[in-house]
C-alpha atoms as one frame of an Amber mdcrd trajectory, in Angstrom:
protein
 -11.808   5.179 -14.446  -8.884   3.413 -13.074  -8.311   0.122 -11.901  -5.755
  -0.853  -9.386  -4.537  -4.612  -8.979  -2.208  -5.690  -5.441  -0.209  -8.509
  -5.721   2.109 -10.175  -3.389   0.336 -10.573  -0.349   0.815 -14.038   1.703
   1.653 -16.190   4.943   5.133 -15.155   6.215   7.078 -16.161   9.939   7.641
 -13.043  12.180  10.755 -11.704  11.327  10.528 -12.328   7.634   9.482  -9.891
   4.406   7.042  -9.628   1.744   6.694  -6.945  -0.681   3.888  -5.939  -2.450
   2.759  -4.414  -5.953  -0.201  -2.100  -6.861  -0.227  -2.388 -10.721  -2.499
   1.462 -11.659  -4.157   1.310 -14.821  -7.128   2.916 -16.480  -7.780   6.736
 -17.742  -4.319   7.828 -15.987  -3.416  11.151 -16.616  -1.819  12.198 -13.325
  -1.246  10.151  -9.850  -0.806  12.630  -7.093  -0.495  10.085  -4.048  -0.298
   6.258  -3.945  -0.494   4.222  -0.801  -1.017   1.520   0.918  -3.681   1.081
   3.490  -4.445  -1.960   6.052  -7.746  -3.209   7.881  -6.887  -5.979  10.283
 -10.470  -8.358  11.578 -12.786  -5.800  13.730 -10.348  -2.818  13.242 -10.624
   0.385  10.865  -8.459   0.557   7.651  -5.723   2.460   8.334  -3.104   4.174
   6.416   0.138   2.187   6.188   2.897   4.346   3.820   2.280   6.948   1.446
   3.997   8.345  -1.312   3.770  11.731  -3.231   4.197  12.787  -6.592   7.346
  14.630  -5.424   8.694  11.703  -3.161   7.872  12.555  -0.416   6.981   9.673
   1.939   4.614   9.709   4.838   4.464   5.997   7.396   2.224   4.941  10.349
   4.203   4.817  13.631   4.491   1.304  13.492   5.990   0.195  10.175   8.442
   3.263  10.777  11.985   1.350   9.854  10.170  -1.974   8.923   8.265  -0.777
   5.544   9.496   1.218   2.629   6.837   2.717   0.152   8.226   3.149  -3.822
   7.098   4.442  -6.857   7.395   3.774 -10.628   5.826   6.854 -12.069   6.671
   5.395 -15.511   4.999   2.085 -15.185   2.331   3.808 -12.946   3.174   1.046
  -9.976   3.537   1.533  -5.787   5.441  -0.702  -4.059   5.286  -1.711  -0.215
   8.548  -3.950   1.015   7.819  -5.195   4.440  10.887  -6.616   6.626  10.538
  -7.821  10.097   7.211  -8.584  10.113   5.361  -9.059  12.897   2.013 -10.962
  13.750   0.379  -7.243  14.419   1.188  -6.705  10.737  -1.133  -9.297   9.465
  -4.177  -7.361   7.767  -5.630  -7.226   4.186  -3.318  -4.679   2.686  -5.053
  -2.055  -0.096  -3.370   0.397  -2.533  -5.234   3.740  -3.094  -4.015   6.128
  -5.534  -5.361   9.461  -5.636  -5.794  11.403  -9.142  -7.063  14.589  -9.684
  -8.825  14.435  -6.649 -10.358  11.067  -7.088  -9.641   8.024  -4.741  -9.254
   4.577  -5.908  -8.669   1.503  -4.338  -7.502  -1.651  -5.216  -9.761  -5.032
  -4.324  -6.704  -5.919  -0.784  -4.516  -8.515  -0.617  -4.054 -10.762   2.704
  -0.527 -10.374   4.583  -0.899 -13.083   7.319   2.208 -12.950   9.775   2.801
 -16.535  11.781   3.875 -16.270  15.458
């Protein structure tokens, strides 16, 4: 089983940053993809940034020049840094990490972006 734990969500002005940490942990013993997901109120989750074992990076549309995904294979961490925020970037953010075929997610953290 793993276990994934966000941290670093919060309440930011448009225009500023926040990044966030997905901490993977658990019976590790190969991450193929880690990412970062987002459901705003009434909408679907959505995939955000993702990152492959290679380093290859995938982004939604809209974060495209805003967000940059990162990945500590060592420590088994994903990282999401978020500049320019804007108030259609306030969602609860999840990590997912993807192992031998398996998803896991991580319990969200709330990015709330002030007008």
């Amino acid at each position: 089983q793993v276990q994934l734990v966000e941290s670093g969500g919060g309440l930011v002005q448009a225009g500023g940053s926040l990044r966030l940490s997905c901490a993977a942990s658990g019976s590790i013993f190969s991450i193929d993809v880690m990412g970062w997901y987002r459901q705003a109120p009434g909408k679907q989750r959505d995939l955000v940034a993702a990152i492959f074992s290679g380093g290859i990076t995938n982004y939604a549309d809209s974060v495209k020049g805003r967000f940059t995904i990162s990945r500590d294979n060592a420590k088994n961490m994903v990282y999401l840094q978020m500049n320019s925020l804007n108030p259609e970037d306030t969602a609860v953010y999840y990590c997912k990490v993807t192992s031998r075929r398996n998803d896991y997610w991580g319990q969200g953290t709330q990015v709330t972006v002030s007008s």
